Coordinates of C-alpha atoms in Angstrom, one line a residue:
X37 CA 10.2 -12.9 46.3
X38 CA 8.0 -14.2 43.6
X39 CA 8.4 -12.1 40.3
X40 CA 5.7 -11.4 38.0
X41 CA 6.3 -12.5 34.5
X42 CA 6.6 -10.1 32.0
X43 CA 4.6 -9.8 29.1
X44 CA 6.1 -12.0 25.8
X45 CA 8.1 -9.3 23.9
X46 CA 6.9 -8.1 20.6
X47 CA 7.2 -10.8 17.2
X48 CA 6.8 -9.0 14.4
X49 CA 6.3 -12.4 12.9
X50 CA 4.5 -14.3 15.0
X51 CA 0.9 -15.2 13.1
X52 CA -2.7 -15.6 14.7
X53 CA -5.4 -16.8 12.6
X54 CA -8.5 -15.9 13.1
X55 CA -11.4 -18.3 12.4
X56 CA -15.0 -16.6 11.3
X57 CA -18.1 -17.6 9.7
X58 CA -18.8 -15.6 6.7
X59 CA -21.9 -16.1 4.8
X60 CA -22.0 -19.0 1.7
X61 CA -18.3 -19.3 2.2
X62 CA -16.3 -21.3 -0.4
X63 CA -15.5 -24.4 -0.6
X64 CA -11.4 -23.6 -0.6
X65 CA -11.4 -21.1 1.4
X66 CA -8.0 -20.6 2.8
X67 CA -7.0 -18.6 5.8
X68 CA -3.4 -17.2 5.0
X69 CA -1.0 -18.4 7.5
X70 CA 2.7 -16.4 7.4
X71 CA 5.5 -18.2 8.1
X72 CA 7.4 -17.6 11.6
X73 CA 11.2 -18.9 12.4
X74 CA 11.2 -21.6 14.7
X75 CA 11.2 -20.4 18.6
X76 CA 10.9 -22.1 21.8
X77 CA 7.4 -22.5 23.3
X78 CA 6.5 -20.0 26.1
X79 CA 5.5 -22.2 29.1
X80 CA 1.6 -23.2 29.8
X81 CA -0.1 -20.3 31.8
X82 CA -1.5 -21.2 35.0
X83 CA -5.1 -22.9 35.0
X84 CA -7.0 -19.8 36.2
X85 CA -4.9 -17.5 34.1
X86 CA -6.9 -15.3 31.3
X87 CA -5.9 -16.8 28.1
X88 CA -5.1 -13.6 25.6
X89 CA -3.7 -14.1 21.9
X90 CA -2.7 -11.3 20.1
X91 CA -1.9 -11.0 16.2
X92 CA 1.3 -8.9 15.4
X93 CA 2.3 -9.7 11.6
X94 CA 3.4 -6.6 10.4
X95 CA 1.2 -6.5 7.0
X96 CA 3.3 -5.5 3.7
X97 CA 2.0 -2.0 1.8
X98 CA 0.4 -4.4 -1.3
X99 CA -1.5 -7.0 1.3
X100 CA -4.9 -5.8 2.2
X101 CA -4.7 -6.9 5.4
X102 CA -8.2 -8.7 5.2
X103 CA -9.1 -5.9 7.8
X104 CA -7.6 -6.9 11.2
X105 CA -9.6 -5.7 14.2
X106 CA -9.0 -6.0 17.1
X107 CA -11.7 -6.3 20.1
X108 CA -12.8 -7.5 23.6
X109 CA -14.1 -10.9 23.9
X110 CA -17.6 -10.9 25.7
X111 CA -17.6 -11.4 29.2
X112 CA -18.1 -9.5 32.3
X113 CA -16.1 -8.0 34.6
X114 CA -12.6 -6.8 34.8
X115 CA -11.2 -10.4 33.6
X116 CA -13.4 -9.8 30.4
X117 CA -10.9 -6.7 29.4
X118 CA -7.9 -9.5 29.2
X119 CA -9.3 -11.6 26.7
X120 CA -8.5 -10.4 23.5
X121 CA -10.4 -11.6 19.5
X122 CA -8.8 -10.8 16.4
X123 CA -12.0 -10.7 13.7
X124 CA -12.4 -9.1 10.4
X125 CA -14.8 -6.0 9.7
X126 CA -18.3 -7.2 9.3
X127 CA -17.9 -10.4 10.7
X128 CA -21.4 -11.7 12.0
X129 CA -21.2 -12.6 15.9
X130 CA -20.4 -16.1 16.8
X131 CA -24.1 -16.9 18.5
X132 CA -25.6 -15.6 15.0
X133 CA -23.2 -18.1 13.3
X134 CA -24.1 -21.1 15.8
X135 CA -27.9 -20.3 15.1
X136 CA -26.7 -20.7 11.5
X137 CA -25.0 -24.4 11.6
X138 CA -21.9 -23.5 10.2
X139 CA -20.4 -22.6 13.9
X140 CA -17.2 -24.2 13.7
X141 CA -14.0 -25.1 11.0
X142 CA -11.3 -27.4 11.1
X143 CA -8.2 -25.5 10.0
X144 CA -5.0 -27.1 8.4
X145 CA -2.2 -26.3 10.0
X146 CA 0.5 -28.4 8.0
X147 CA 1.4 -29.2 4.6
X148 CA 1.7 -27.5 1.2
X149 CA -2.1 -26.6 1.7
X150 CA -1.6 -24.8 5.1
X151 CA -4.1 -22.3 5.7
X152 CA -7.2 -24.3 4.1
X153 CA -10.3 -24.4 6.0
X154 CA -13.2 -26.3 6.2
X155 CA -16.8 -25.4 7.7
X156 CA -18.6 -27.5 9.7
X157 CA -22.1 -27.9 11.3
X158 CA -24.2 -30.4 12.5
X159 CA -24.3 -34.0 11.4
X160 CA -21.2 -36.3 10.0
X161 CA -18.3 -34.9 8.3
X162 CA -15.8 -37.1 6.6
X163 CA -12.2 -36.7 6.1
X164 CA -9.9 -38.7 3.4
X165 CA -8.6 -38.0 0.0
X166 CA -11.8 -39.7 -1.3
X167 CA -13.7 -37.1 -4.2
X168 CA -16.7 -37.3 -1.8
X169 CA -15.3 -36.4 1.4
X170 CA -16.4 -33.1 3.4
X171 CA -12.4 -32.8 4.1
X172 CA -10.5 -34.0 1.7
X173 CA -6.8 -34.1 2.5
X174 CA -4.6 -35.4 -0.6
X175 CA -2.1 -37.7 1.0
X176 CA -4.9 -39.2 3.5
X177 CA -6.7 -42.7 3.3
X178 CA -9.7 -42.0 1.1
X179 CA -12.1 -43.0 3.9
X180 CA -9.7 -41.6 6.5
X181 CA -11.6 -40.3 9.9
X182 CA -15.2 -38.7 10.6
X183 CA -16.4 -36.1 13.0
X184 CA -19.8 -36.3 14.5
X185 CA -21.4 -33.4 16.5
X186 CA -22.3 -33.8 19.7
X187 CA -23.3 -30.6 21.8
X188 CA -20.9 -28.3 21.9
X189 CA -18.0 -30.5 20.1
X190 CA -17.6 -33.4 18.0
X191 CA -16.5 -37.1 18.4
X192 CA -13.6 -38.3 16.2
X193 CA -13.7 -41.5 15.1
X194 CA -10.9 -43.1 12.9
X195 CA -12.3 -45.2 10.1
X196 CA -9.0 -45.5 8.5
X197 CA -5.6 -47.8 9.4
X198 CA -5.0 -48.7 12.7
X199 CA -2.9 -46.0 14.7
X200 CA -3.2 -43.6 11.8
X201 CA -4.9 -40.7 13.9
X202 CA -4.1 -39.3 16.6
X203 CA -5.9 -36.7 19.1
X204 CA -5.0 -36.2 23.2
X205 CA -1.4 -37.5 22.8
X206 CA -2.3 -40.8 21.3
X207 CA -3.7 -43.4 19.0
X208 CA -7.5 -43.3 19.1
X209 CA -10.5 -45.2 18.0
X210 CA -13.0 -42.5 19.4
X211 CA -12.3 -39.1 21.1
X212 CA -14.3 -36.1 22.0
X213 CA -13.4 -33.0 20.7
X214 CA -13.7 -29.2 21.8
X215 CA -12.9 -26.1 20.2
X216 CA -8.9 -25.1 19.5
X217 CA -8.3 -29.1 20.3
X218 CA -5.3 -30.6 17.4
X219 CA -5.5 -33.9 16.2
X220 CA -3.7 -35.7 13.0
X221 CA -5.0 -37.3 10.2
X222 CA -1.8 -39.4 8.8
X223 CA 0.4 -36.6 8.5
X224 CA -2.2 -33.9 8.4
X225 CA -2.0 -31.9 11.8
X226 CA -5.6 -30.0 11.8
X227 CA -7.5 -27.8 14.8
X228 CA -11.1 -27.5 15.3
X229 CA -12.0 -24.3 16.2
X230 CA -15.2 -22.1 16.3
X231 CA -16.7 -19.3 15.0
X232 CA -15.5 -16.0 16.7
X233 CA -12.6 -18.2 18.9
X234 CA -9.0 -16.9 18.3
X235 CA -6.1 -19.4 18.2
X236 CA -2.9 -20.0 17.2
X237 CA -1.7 -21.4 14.0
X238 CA 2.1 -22.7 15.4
X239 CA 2.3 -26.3 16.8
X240 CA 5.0 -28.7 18.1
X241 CA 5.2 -32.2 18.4
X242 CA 4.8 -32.2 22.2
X243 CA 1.3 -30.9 21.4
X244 CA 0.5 -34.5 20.6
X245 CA 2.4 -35.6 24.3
X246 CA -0.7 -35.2 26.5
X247 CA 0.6 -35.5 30.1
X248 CA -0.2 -38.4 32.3
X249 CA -3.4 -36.5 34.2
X250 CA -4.7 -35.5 30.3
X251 CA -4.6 -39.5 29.5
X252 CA -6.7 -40.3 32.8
X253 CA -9.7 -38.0 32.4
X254 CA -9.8 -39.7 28.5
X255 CA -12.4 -42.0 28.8
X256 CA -11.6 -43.7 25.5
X257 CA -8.1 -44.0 27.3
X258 CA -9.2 -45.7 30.1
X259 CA -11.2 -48.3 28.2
X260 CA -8.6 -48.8 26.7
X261 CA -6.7 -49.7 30.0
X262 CA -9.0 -50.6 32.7
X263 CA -5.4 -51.2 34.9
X264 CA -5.0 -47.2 35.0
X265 CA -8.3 -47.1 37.1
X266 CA -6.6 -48.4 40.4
X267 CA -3.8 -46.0 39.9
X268 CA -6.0 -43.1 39.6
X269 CA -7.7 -44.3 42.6
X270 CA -5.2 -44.4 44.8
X271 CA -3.7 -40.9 43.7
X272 CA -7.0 -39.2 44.7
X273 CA -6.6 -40.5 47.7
X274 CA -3.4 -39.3 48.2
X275 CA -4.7 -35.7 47.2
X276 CA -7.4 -35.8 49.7
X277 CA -4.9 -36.6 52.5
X278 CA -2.7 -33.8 51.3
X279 CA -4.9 -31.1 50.4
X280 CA -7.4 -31.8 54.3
X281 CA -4.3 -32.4 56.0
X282 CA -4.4 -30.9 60.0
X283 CA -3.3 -26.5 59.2
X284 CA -0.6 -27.2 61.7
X285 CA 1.6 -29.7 59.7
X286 CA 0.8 -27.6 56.2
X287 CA 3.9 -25.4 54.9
X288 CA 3.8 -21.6 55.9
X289 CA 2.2 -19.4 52.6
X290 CA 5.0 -17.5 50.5
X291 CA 4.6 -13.6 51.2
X292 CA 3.7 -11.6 48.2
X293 CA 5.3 -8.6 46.6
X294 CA 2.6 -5.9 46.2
X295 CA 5.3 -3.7 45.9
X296 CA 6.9 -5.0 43.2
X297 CA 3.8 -6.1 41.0
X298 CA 2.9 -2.3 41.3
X299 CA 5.9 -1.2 39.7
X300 CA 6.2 -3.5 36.9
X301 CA 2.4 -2.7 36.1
X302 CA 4.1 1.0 36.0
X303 CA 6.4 0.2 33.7
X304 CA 4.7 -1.4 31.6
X305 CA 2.1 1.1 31.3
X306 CA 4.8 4.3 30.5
X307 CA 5.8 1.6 27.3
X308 CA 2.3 1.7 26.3
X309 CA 1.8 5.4 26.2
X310 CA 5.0 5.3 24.0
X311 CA 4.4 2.9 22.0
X312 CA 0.9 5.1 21.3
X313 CA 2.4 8.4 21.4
X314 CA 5.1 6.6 18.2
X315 CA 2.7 5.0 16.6
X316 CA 0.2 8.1 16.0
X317 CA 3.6 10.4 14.9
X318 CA 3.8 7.9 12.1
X319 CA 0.2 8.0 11.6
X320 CA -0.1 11.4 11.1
X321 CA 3.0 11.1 8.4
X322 CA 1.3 8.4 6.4
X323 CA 3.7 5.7 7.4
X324 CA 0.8 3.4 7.9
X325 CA 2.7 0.2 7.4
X326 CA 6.1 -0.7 6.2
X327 CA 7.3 -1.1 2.6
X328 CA 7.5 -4.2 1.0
X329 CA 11.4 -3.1 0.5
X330 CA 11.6 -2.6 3.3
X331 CA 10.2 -4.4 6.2
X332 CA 11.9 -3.3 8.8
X333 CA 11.0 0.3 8.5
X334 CA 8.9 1.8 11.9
X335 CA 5.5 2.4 10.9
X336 CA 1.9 3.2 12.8
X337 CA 0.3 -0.7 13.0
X338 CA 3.6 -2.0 14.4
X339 CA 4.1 0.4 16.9
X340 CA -0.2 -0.5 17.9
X341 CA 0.3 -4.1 17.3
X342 CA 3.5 -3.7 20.0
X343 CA 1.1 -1.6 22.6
X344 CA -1.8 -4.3 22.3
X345 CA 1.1 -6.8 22.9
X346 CA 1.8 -5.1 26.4
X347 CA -1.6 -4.3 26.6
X348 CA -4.4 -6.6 25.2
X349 CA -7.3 -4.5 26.4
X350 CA -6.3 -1.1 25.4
X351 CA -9.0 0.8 23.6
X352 CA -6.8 3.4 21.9
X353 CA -4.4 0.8 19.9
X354 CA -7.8 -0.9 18.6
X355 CA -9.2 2.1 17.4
X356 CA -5.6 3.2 15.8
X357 CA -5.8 -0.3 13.9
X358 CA -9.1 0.5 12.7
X359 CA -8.2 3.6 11.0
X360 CA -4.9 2.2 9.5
X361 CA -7.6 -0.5 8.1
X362 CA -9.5 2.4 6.8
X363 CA -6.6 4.3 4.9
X364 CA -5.1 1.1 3.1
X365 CA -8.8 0.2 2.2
X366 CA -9.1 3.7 0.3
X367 CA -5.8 3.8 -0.7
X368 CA -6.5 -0.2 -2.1
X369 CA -9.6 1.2 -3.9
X370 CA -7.3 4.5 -5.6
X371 CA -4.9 1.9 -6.6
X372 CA -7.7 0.2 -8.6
X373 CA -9.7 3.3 -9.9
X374 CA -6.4 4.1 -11.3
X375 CA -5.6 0.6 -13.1
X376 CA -9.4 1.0 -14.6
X377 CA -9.2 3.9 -16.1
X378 CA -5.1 3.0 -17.6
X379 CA -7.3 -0.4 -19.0
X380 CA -9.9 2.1 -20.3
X381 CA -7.4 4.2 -21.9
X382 CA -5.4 1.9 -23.5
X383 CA -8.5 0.1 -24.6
X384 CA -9.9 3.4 -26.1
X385 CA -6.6 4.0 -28.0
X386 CA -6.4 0.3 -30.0
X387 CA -10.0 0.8 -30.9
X388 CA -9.4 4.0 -32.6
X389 CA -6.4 2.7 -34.2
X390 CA -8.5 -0.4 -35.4
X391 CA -11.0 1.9 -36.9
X392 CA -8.4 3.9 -38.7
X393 CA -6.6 0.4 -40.1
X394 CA -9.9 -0.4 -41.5
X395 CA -10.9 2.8 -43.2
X396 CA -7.5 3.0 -45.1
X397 CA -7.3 -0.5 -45.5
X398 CA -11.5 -0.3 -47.3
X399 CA -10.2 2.7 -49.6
X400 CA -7.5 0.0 -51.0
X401 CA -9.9 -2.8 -51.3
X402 CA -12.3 -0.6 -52.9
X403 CA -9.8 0.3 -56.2
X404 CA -8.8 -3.6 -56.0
X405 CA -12.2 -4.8 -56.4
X406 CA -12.8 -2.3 -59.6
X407 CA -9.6 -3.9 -61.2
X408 CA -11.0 -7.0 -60.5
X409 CA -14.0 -6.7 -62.2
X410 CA -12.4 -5.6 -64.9
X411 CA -10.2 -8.7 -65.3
X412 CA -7.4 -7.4 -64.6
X413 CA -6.6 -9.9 -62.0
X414 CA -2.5 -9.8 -62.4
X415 CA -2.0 -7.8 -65.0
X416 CA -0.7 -5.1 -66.4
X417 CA 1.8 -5.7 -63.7
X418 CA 2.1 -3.0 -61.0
X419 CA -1.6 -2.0 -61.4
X420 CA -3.9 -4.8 -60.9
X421 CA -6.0 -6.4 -58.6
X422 CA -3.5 -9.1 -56.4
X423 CA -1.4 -6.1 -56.0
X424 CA -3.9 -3.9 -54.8
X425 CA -4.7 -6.7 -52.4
X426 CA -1.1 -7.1 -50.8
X427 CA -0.7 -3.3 -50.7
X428 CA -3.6 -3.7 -48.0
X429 CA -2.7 -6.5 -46.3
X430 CA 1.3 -4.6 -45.7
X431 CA -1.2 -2.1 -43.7
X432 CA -3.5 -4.8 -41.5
X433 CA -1.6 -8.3 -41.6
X434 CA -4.2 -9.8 -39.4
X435 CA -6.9 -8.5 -41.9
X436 CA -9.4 -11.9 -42.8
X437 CA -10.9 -9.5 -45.4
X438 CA -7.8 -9.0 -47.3
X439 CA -6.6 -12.5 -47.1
X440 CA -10.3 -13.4 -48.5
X441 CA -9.8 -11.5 -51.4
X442 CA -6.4 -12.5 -52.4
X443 CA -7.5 -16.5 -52.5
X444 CA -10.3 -15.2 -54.6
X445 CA -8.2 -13.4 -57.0
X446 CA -5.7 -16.4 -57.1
X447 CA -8.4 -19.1 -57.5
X448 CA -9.9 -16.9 -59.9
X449 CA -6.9 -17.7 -62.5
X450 CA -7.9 -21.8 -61.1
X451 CA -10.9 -21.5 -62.2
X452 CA -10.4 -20.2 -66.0
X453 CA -7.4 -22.8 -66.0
X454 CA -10.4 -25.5 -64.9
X455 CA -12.7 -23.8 -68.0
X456 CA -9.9 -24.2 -70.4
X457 CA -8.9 -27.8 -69.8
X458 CA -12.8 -28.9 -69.8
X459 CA -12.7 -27.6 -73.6
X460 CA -9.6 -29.8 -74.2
X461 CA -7.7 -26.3 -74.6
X462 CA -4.6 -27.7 -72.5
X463 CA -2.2 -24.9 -74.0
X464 CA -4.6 -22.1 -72.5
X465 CA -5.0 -24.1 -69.3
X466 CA -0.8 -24.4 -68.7
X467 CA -1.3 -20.5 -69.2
X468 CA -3.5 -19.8 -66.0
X469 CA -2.3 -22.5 -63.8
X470 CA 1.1 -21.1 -64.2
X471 CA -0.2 -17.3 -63.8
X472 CA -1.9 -18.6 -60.3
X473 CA 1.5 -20.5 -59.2
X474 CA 3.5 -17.9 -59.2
X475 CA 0.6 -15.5 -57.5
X476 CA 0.5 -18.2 -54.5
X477 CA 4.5 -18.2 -54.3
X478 CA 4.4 -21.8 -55.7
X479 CA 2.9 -22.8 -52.3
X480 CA -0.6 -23.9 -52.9
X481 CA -0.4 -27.7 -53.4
X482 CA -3.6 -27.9 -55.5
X483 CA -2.5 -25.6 -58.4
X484 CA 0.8 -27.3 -58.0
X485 CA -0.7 -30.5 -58.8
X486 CA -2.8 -29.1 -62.0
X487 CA -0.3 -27.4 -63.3
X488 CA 2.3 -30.5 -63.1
X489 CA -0.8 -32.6 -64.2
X490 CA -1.1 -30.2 -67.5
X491 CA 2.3 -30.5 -68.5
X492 CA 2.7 -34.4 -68.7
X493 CA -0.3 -34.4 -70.5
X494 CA 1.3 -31.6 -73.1
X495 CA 4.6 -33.4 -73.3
X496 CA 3.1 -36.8 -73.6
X497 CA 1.2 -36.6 -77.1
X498 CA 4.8 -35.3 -78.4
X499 CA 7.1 -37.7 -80.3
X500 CA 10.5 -37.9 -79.0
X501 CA 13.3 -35.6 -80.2
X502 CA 17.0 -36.3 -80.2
X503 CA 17.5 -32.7 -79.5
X504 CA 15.8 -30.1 -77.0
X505 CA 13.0 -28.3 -78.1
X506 CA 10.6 -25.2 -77.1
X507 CA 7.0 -25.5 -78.3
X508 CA 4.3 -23.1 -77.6
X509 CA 0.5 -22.4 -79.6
X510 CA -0.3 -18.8 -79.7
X511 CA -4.3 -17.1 -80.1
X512 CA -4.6 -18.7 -83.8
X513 CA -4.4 -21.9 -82.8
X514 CA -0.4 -21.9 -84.6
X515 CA 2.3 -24.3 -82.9
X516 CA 5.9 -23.1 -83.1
X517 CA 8.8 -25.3 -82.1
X518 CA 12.1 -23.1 -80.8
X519 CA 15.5 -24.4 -79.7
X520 CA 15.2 -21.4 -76.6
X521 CA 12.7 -20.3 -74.5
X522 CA 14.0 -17.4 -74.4
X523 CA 12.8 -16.8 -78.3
X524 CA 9.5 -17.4 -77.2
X525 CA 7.4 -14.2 -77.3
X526 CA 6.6 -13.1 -73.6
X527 CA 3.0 -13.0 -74.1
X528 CA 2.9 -16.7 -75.0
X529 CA 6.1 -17.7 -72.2
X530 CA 3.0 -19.5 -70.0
X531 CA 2.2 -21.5 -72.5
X532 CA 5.4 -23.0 -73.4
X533 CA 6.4 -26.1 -72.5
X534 CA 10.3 -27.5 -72.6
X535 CA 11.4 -30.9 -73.9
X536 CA 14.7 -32.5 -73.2
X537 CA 16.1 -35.1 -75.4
X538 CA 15.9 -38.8 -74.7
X539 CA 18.7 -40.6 -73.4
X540 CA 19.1 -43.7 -75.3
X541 CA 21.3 -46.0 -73.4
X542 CA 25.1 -46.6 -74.6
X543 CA 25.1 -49.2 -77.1
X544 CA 27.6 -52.6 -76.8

């Protein structure tokens, strides 16, 4: 007896992409492809068979699952119930999108770019790595391959190296197209697909072995090899003999098992109702989907996803997906009211800080500036204006007020040193270069260069002494020569230069 196949069993990982037009889509949009283990290929379903793809990737907790829905294809008839689209919320209908253009994409299916997809419409498309080209694919020829629409498909045409794409199981020149055909573009293995169509994003090299009947109905093939023409010939013959053959020399018909179909159909129908009655337990608990910690944890959307699996047209596991959509969607939107209002918060709370900094860092400024004015730019020490200044920058270091008005303080001592050397007063000059050096830490290379400038011009209008010396001019215009600087009265230290002895060289 002939038994029914089962069902595929459940995949948690198994990935179906689902293609859509949405309105002024990007350029880059990519459609995000999971990874699934390697697995051998269910065989082809029979040519009359109802072809039904069904997503079950178990979505992580953080993923926003780009609202999966699940729903009936159109069609009439109890067949239609078997056919199964997976589309996101909102999605317009595919004849709305055809009306549009934009009724089909080519979707990459390989590479470090897998996932990309690329709208199409009417007219010529190109596909290379050139900058101009509708599809550009990195590692292709830059004038690679073109699609051209015709009805409801396109023709592919390679414009690139010999050999270098490949569509039907072969090298082409020219092929037709339809939607969820695969070709390759160098190494780029691509599907077209259209708007509203579900397909599958896994592949295998034997996609690209296209059987001996798929070569004869190519007509680019058989251009290709007029030879094959005969062959085909006499093999239709052949059928026609078979297939009109006298009833009384054709094999007796196998018996079917009614019986046994019945009671798989059963079966299979008691797994649904648990998988149901399981997944709206964990519903009802909030186990919506499983942690990202754990994947492996039961939750509602695999136990709906696993129903849908046995049972493509049931109405119940739809709707259950569309509320689990629902309750990440407003949990998604909690998650980011919250986040706002932290931002806000935290936001709030540097701005009040800031305008704290500033007040106490004004009230300092404010006493600075008065000892300023009165001249009192670095002395009496402790109390004067450059101290003021650094108290306030200790309490806001990135404060461009405070750093302002320490340069002006320091320059400030620049500028009389400037006033006193113009007047040929050299003695009075040494004094202020020297007060601003030490203000800027001895780091400012332009009073550095005054100051060293001053006291080669001192030292050089004095004779030379055998012995070292310590001369200095106080207010009255009086120059005293010291053997120590450290007899030199503090008030006058800044003016005091230092001159060392000449070494005369040994004598013969």
């Amino acid at each position: 007896m002939a038994e029914e196949k089962k069902p595929p069993a459940f995949d948690p990982d198994k990935t179906v992409v689902d293609v859509r037009r949405r309105d002024a889509p990007p350029a880059d949009e990519r459609t995000i492809v999971a990874p699934r283990p390697p697995a051998e290929r269910p065989a082809a379903p029979a040519a009359d068979a109802e072809r039904t793809v069904v997503m079950t990737r178990r979505p992580a907790v953080t993923e926003d699952l780009d609202k999966t829905r699940v729903a009936a294809a159109p069609g009439a008839g109890a067949g239609a119930m078997d056919r199964t689209m997976v589309t996101p919320v909102g999605a317009p209908p595919a004849s709305a999108a055809a009306a549009r253009g934009g009724d089909f994409f080519l979707v990459l299916l390989s590479g470090s770019q897998r996932g990309q997809r690329f709208p199409l419409g009417h007219g010529d498309f190109s596909i290379g790595s050139a900058a101009g080209a509708h599809v550009r694919l990195a590692t292709a020829e830059p004038a690679h391959a073109k699609l051209t629409r015709e009805d409801d498909g396109y023709e592919l045409q390679n414009t690139g190296s010999r050999g270098s794409v490949i569509a039907h199981g072969r090298a082409i020149t020219r092929s037709k197209l339809r939607t969820g055909d695969l070709f390759k573009v160098g190494d780029h293995v691509l599907r077209l697909v259209k708007v509203g169509d579900v397909f599958s994003s896994d592949y295998s090299d034997s996609d690209f072995e296209a059987p001996g009947a798929g070569r004869f109905l190519d007509p680019e093939y058989l251009r290709e090899h007029p030879a094959l023409l005969a062959v085909a010939g006499v093999v239709v013959v052949a059928l026609v003999v078979f297939f009109f053959r006298p009833q009384s020399s054709a094999p007796p018909p196998t018996p079917t098992t009614a019986t046994d179909d019945n009671a798989q159909r059963a079966e299979r129908a008691k797994e649904v109702s648990a998988m149901l009655l399981a997944g709206e337990v964990l519903f009802n608990q909030g186990r919506y989907v499983a942690p990202p910690d754990r994947p492996e944890e039961e939750n509602a959307y695999a136990k709906f996803n696993h129903a849908l699996a046995l049972d493509p047209g049931n109405d119940q596991a739809r709707d259950w997906l569309k509320k689990i959509d629902g309750k990440l969607d407003e949990s998604r939107r909690e998650r980011e009211q919250a986040e706002l209002k932290r931002l806000a918060a935290e936001e709030a709370a540097r701005e009040a800080e800031r305008r704290q900094l500033a007040k106490r860092v004004e009230a300092i400024l404010v006493v600075g500036d008065q000892l300023f004015q009165a001249g009192k730019v670095v002395e009496p020490a402790g109390d004067n204006a450059l101290v003021r200044y650094r108290e306030a920058l200790k309490v806001d270091p990135d404060s461009v007020e405070t750093q302002g008005r320490i340069r002006r303080a320091i320059y400030s001592l620049v500028e009389q040193g400037d006033g006193y050397r113009d007047r040929k007063d050299n003695w009075r000059a040494l004094e202020q270069y020297r007060k601003a050096d030490r203000a800027a830490a001895h780091k400012d290379p332009e009073i550095v260069a005054r100051l060293d400038e001053t006291e080669k011009m001192l030292k050089s209008g004095m004779a030379s002494t055998q012995t070292r010396i310590v001369i200095y001019r106080d207010d009255n215009g009086q120059l005293y020569v010291l053997d120590e600087m450290d007899k030199v009265p503090a008030r006058y230290r800044d003016r005091a230069i230092e001159i060392n002895p000449v070494q005369n060289p040994a004598q013969p």
